[in-house]
């Protein structure tokens, strides 16, 4: 396992269709994050998991978005009824939260290459 | 609110010269890490350097170093002996918050 893997790398879809992305984190990492990045901007936080529990969701994560991490390993991000404004790069990152170092402020995140979504 | 601000949308440096990228952040925490990430065009985001807030000594990784001013909540990245491969977007980050990025161009 050499890093965070995301599939597919590119997805083109028509407006109104549903899409699903997958993220496989670094194997021993217990935290997993999803971000959205538009061209020329920094990543915007969407949600994160600790093991299988989804601990926080950004207000950017509308009702059309849902994320799961069923067994605390890989995660999926689904967008229902896609809109043109959903076109972006979707990034996944993982980190290892060491027991006893509970601060969220000290996580080191490792990123995947992202899934670029184009909604026509 | 926790915010990260990068006020330089673009920077340019001559090959072999030194450039400094600026970042300010806001937090009420006292124990934390700060990060600089590099994102080359159409490529994966990679960690360049991190700074632990409790360490007074500024972090250094080869040609990359930081100037961390905790009281001022300032965290700048210095790239020495710039190389063509340093051309990329650079993002400053605190927890899950990222700045808007600085696009660095390296001129041969």
mmCIF file of C-alpha atoms in Angstrom:
data_model
loop_
_atom_site.group_PDB
_atom_site.id
_atom_site.type_symbol
_atom_site.label_atom_id
_atom_site.label_comp_id
_atom_site.label_asym_id
_atom_site.label_seq_id
_atom_site.Cartn_x
_atom_site.Cartn_y
_atom_site.Cartn_z
ATOM 1 C CA UNK A 1 0.000 0.000 0.000
ATOM 2 C CA UNK A 2 1.744 3.127 -1.175
ATOM 3 C CA UNK A 3 -0.843 5.781 -0.499
ATOM 4 C CA UNK A 4 -4.422 6.984 -0.723
ATOM 5 C CA UNK A 5 -6.205 5.686 -3.799
ATOM 6 C CA UNK A 6 -9.215 7.314 -5.440
ATOM 7 C CA UNK A 7 -11.402 5.972 -8.218
ATOM 8 C CA UNK A 8 -12.350 6.917 -10.778
ATOM 9 C CA UNK A 9 -9.829 9.615 -11.637
ATOM 10 C CA UNK A 10 -12.268 11.325 -13.963
ATOM 11 C CA UNK A 11 -16.040 11.224 -14.200
ATOM 12 C CA UNK A 12 -18.229 12.937 -16.768
ATOM 13 C CA UNK A 13 -21.947 12.849 -16.170
ATOM 14 C CA UNK A 14 -25.110 14.567 -17.252
ATOM 15 C CA UNK A 15 -26.981 16.881 -14.982
ATOM 16 C CA UNK A 16 -29.475 14.997 -12.842
ATOM 17 C CA UNK A 17 -27.523 11.740 -12.767
ATOM 18 C CA UNK A 18 -26.121 10.160 -9.617
ATOM 19 C CA UNK A 19 -22.394 9.548 -9.212
ATOM 20 C CA UNK A 20 -20.334 7.659 -6.654
ATOM 21 C CA UNK A 21 -16.642 8.001 -5.878
ATOM 22 C CA UNK A 22 -14.475 5.653 -3.912
ATOM 23 C CA UNK A 23 -11.512 6.314 -1.634
ATOM 24 C CA UNK A 24 -9.143 3.702 -0.224
ATOM 25 C CA UNK A 25 -7.048 5.214 2.578
ATOM 26 C CA UNK A 26 -3.613 4.181 3.760
ATOM 27 C CA UNK A 27 -4.306 0.846 5.402
ATOM 28 C CA UNK A 28 -3.587 1.648 9.063
ATOM 29 C CA UNK A 29 -5.167 5.110 8.993
ATOM 30 C CA UNK A 30 -8.308 5.510 11.089
ATOM 31 C CA UNK A 31 -9.362 8.955 9.876
ATOM 32 C CA UNK A 32 -10.657 9.729 6.431
ATOM 33 C CA UNK A 33 -11.570 13.120 4.975
ATOM 34 C CA UNK A 34 -13.415 14.347 1.906
ATOM 35 C CA UNK A 35 -12.755 17.735 0.309
ATOM 36 C CA UNK A 36 -13.966 19.592 -2.741
ATOM 37 C CA UNK A 37 -11.574 21.742 -4.733
ATOM 38 C CA UNK A 38 -12.553 24.091 -7.539
ATOM 39 C CA UNK A 39 -10.055 25.445 -10.037
ATOM 40 C CA UNK A 40 -7.516 27.798 -8.517
ATOM 41 C CA UNK A 41 -8.875 27.419 -4.995
ATOM 42 C CA UNK A 42 -7.860 25.557 -1.872
ATOM 43 C CA UNK A 43 -9.596 22.381 -0.743
ATOM 44 C CA UNK A 44 -12.883 22.897 1.077
ATOM 45 C CA UNK A 45 -13.712 20.475 3.861
ATOM 46 C CA UNK A 46 -16.817 18.344 3.337
ATOM 47 C CA UNK A 47 -16.771 15.624 5.982
ATOM 48 C CA UNK A 48 -14.581 13.261 7.958
ATOM 49 C CA UNK A 49 -14.762 9.818 9.529
ATOM 50 C CA UNK A 50 -13.037 8.261 12.443
ATOM 51 C CA UNK A 51 -13.173 4.562 11.735
ATOM 52 C CA UNK A 52 -16.750 4.021 10.527
ATOM 53 C CA UNK A 53 -18.275 6.982 12.384
ATOM 54 C CA UNK A 54 -18.965 10.171 10.471
ATOM 55 C CA UNK A 55 -18.001 12.816 13.003
ATOM 56 C CA UNK A 56 -18.505 16.068 11.166
ATOM 57 C CA UNK A 57 -20.217 17.352 8.053
ATOM 58 C CA UNK A 58 -19.687 20.770 6.553
ATOM 59 C CA UNK A 59 -22.641 22.938 5.617
ATOM 60 C CA UNK A 60 -21.256 22.558 2.089
ATOM 61 C CA UNK A 61 -22.448 18.953 2.188
ATOM 62 C CA UNK A 62 -25.990 19.391 0.978
ATOM 63 C CA UNK A 63 -28.718 16.767 1.235
ATOM 64 C CA UNK A 64 -27.733 15.511 -2.205
ATOM 65 C CA UNK A 65 -24.365 14.430 -0.863
ATOM 66 C CA UNK A 66 -23.834 11.361 1.256
ATOM 67 C CA UNK A 67 -20.672 9.684 2.442
ATOM 68 C CA UNK A 68 -20.139 6.297 4.019
ATOM 69 C CA UNK A 69 -17.309 4.305 5.476
ATOM 70 C CA UNK A 70 -19.075 1.051 6.306
ATOM 71 C CA UNK A 71 -16.264 -1.004 7.785
ATOM 72 C CA UNK A 72 -13.850 1.710 8.692
ATOM 73 C CA UNK A 73 -11.760 1.020 5.625
ATOM 74 C CA UNK A 74 -12.704 2.444 2.206
ATOM 75 C CA UNK A 75 -15.214 5.255 1.839
ATOM 76 C CA UNK A 76 -17.701 6.297 -0.820
ATOM 77 C CA UNK A 77 -19.040 9.741 -1.638
ATOM 78 C CA UNK A 78 -22.310 9.827 -3.558
ATOM 79 C CA UNK A 79 -23.832 12.861 -5.215
ATOM 80 C CA UNK A 80 -27.474 12.533 -6.213
ATOM 81 C CA UNK A 81 -29.162 14.586 -8.920
ATOM 82 C CA UNK A 82 -25.914 16.234 -9.946
ATOM 83 C CA UNK A 83 -25.864 19.918 -10.848
ATOM 84 C CA UNK A 84 -23.361 21.838 -12.949
ATOM 85 C CA UNK A 85 -22.146 23.541 -9.784
ATOM 86 C CA UNK A 86 -20.974 20.169 -8.497
ATOM 87 C CA UNK A 87 -18.206 20.140 -11.103
ATOM 88 C CA UNK A 88 -14.971 20.094 -9.133
ATOM 89 C CA UNK A 89 -12.102 17.924 -7.973
ATOM 90 C CA UNK A 90 -13.087 15.717 -5.033
ATOM 91 C CA UNK A 91 -10.155 14.916 -2.801
ATOM 92 C CA UNK A 92 -9.820 12.236 -0.176
ATOM 93 C CA UNK A 93 -7.229 12.255 2.594
ATOM 94 C CA UNK A 94 -6.417 9.933 5.450
ATOM 95 C CA UNK A 95 -4.558 10.248 8.721
ATOM 96 C CA UNK A 96 -3.618 8.211 11.743
ATOM 97 C CA UNK A 97 -4.969 9.531 15.003
ATOM 98 C CA UNK A 98 -2.722 8.129 17.685
ATOM 99 C CA UNK A 99 -4.468 7.191 20.965
ATOM 100 C CA UNK A 100 -3.611 9.745 23.592
ATOM 101 C CA UNK A 101 -3.043 12.455 21.008
ATOM 102 C CA UNK A 102 -6.688 13.360 20.764
ATOM 103 C CA UNK A 103 -6.214 16.766 19.348
ATOM 104 C CA UNK A 104 -7.677 17.128 15.922
ATOM 105 C CA UNK A 105 -5.258 19.994 15.494
ATOM 106 C CA UNK A 106 -2.307 17.647 15.062
ATOM 107 C CA UNK A 107 -3.466 15.323 12.300
ATOM 108 C CA UNK A 108 -1.132 14.845 9.364
ATOM 109 C CA UNK A 109 -3.231 14.188 6.296
ATOM 110 C CA UNK A 110 -2.110 12.323 3.194
ATOM 111 C CA UNK A 111 -4.023 13.015 0.020
ATOM 112 C CA UNK A 112 -5.147 10.951 -2.910
ATOM 113 C CA UNK A 113 -4.911 12.160 -6.496
ATOM 114 C CA UNK A 114 -8.583 13.111 -6.535
ATOM 115 C CA UNK A 115 -11.605 12.455 -8.732
ATOM 116 C CA UNK A 116 -12.387 15.175 -11.235
ATOM 117 C CA UNK A 117 -16.132 15.476 -11.814
ATOM 118 C CA UNK A 118 -17.561 17.253 -14.828
ATOM 119 C CA UNK A 119 -21.322 17.738 -14.929
ATOM 120 C CA UNK A 120 -22.642 18.567 -18.398
ATOM 121 C CA UNK B 1 -13.861 30.636 13.458
ATOM 122 C CA UNK B 2 -10.714 28.980 12.260
ATOM 123 C CA UNK B 3 -9.474 30.635 9.098
ATOM 124 C CA UNK B 4 -6.370 30.443 6.997
ATOM 125 C CA UNK B 5 -5.402 33.347 4.757
ATOM 126 C CA UNK B 6 -2.891 33.458 1.945
ATOM 127 C CA UNK B 7 -2.682 36.981 0.571
ATOM 128 C CA UNK B 8 -0.434 36.267 -2.429
ATOM 129 C CA UNK B 9 -2.404 34.639 -5.254
ATOM 130 C CA UNK B 10 0.714 34.459 -7.422
ATOM 131 C CA UNK B 11 4.452 34.662 -6.883
ATOM 132 C CA UNK B 12 7.367 34.405 -9.237
ATOM 133 C CA UNK B 13 11.009 33.576 -8.552
ATOM 134 C CA UNK B 14 14.122 33.192 -10.634
ATOM 135 C CA UNK B 15 15.701 29.763 -10.637
ATOM 136 C CA UNK B 16 18.264 29.432 -7.812
ATOM 137 C CA UNK B 17 16.812 32.421 -5.956
ATOM 138 C CA UNK B 18 14.823 32.480 -2.714
ATOM 139 C CA UNK B 19 11.122 33.153 -2.351
ATOM 140 C CA UNK B 20 8.843 33.505 0.678
ATOM 141 C CA UNK B 21 5.157 32.658 0.693
ATOM 142 C CA UNK B 22 2.968 34.185 3.389
ATOM 143 C CA UNK B 23 0.183 32.732 5.502
ATOM 144 C CA UNK B 24 -1.802 33.872 8.497
ATOM 145 C CA UNK B 25 -4.274 31.841 10.501
ATOM 146 C CA UNK B 26 -6.645 32.163 13.369
ATOM 147 C CA UNK B 27 -7.165 29.794 16.262
ATOM 148 C CA UNK B 28 -7.802 29.802 19.971
ATOM 149 C CA UNK B 29 -5.903 26.539 20.458
ATOM 150 C CA UNK B 30 -2.411 26.447 21.914
ATOM 151 C CA UNK B 31 -1.206 23.034 20.765
ATOM 152 C CA UNK B 32 -1.445 22.392 17.045
ATOM 153 C CA UNK B 33 0.378 21.749 13.814
ATOM 154 C CA UNK B 34 0.558 23.957 10.768
ATOM 155 C CA UNK B 35 1.234 22.622 7.297
ATOM 156 C CA UNK B 36 2.396 23.668 3.882
ATOM 157 C CA UNK B 37 1.249 21.491 0.993
ATOM 158 C CA UNK B 38 2.412 21.563 -2.630
ATOM 159 C CA UNK B 39 0.090 20.731 -5.521
ATOM 160 C CA UNK B 40 1.814 20.552 -8.929
ATOM 161 C CA UNK B 41 -0.424 21.020 -11.986
ATOM 162 C CA UNK B 42 -2.793 18.063 -12.344
ATOM 163 C CA UNK B 43 -0.923 16.173 -9.694
ATOM 164 C CA UNK B 44 -1.381 14.988 -6.162
ATOM 165 C CA UNK B 45 -1.156 17.269 -3.140
ATOM 166 C CA UNK B 46 1.910 16.461 -1.061
ATOM 167 C CA UNK B 47 3.064 17.602 2.342
ATOM 168 C CA UNK B 48 6.055 19.916 2.170
ATOM 169 C CA UNK B 49 6.666 20.794 5.796
ATOM 170 C CA UNK B 50 4.931 20.975 9.151
ATOM 171 C CA UNK B 51 5.478 23.073 12.255
ATOM 172 C CA UNK B 52 4.468 22.180 15.776
ATOM 173 C CA UNK B 53 3.186 25.203 17.656
ATOM 174 C CA UNK B 54 4.974 24.336 20.883
ATOM 175 C CA UNK B 55 8.367 24.185 19.218
ATOM 176 C CA UNK B 56 10.185 27.481 19.154
ATOM 177 C CA UNK B 57 12.587 26.297 16.497
ATOM 178 C CA UNK B 58 11.381 26.819 12.953
ATOM 179 C CA UNK B 59 10.994 23.636 10.925
ATOM 180 C CA UNK B 60 13.361 22.926 8.038
ATOM 181 C CA UNK B 61 13.206 20.307 5.283
ATOM 182 C CA UNK B 62 16.134 20.591 2.894
ATOM 183 C CA UNK B 63 15.512 23.763 0.851
ATOM 184 C CA UNK B 64 12.199 24.476 2.585
ATOM 185 C CA UNK B 65 11.927 26.288 5.893
ATOM 186 C CA UNK B 66 9.270 28.177 7.790
ATOM 187 C CA UNK B 67 9.133 31.372 9.777
ATOM 188 C CA UNK B 68 6.610 30.700 12.516
ATOM 189 C CA UNK B 69 5.447 33.635 14.618
ATOM 190 C CA UNK B 70 2.929 32.187 17.073
ATOM 191 C CA UNK B 71 1.846 35.431 18.692
ATOM 192 C CA UNK B 72 1.245 37.030 15.321
ATOM 193 C CA UNK B 73 -0.349 33.818 13.974
ATOM 194 C CA UNK B 74 1.933 33.990 10.978
ATOM 195 C CA UNK B 75 3.432 31.013 9.169
ATOM 196 C CA UNK B 76 5.497 31.737 6.068
ATOM 197 C CA UNK B 77 7.313 29.287 3.807
ATOM 198 C CA UNK B 78 10.764 30.043 2.450
ATOM 199 C CA UNK B 79 12.055 28.154 -0.560
ATOM 200 C CA UNK B 80 15.782 28.503 -1.089
ATOM 201 C CA UNK B 81 17.692 27.729 -4.288
ATOM 202 C CA UNK B 82 14.417 27.512 -6.217
ATOM 203 C CA UNK B 83 14.187 24.815 -8.863
ATOM 204 C CA UNK B 84 11.920 24.453 -11.892
ATOM 205 C CA UNK B 85 10.226 21.539 -10.147
ATOM 206 C CA UNK B 86 9.094 23.835 -7.342
ATOM 207 C CA UNK B 87 6.524 25.410 -9.657
ATOM 208 C CA UNK B 88 3.129 24.544 -8.184
ATOM 209 C CA UNK B 89 0.244 25.756 -6.058
ATOM 210 C CA UNK B 90 1.205 26.011 -2.405
ATOM 211 C CA UNK B 91 -1.399 25.763 0.314
ATOM 212 C CA UNK B 92 -1.108 26.639 3.952
ATOM 213 C CA UNK B 93 -3.303 24.516 6.215
ATOM 214 C CA UNK B 94 -4.507 24.308 9.794
ATOM 215 C CA UNK B 95 -6.601 21.220 10.651
ATOM 216 C CA UNK B 96 -9.096 20.869 7.770
ATOM 217 C CA UNK B 97 -8.852 24.532 6.794
ATOM 218 C CA UNK B 98 -6.787 25.510 3.766
ATOM 219 C CA UNK B 99 -5.807 28.857 2.389
ATOM 220 C CA UNK B 100 -6.749 29.863 -1.144
ATOM 221 C CA UNK B 101 -3.253 29.042 -2.311
ATOM 222 C CA UNK B 102 -0.308 30.784 -3.927
ATOM 223 C CA UNK B 103 0.699 29.876 -7.461
ATOM 224 C CA UNK B 104 4.478 29.831 -7.686
ATOM 225 C CA UNK B 105 6.175 30.276 -11.041
ATOM 226 C CA UNK B 106 9.898 29.553 -11.386
ATOM 227 C CA UNK B 107 11.665 31.313 -14.230
ATOM 228 C CA UNK B 108 14.709 29.662 -15.815
#
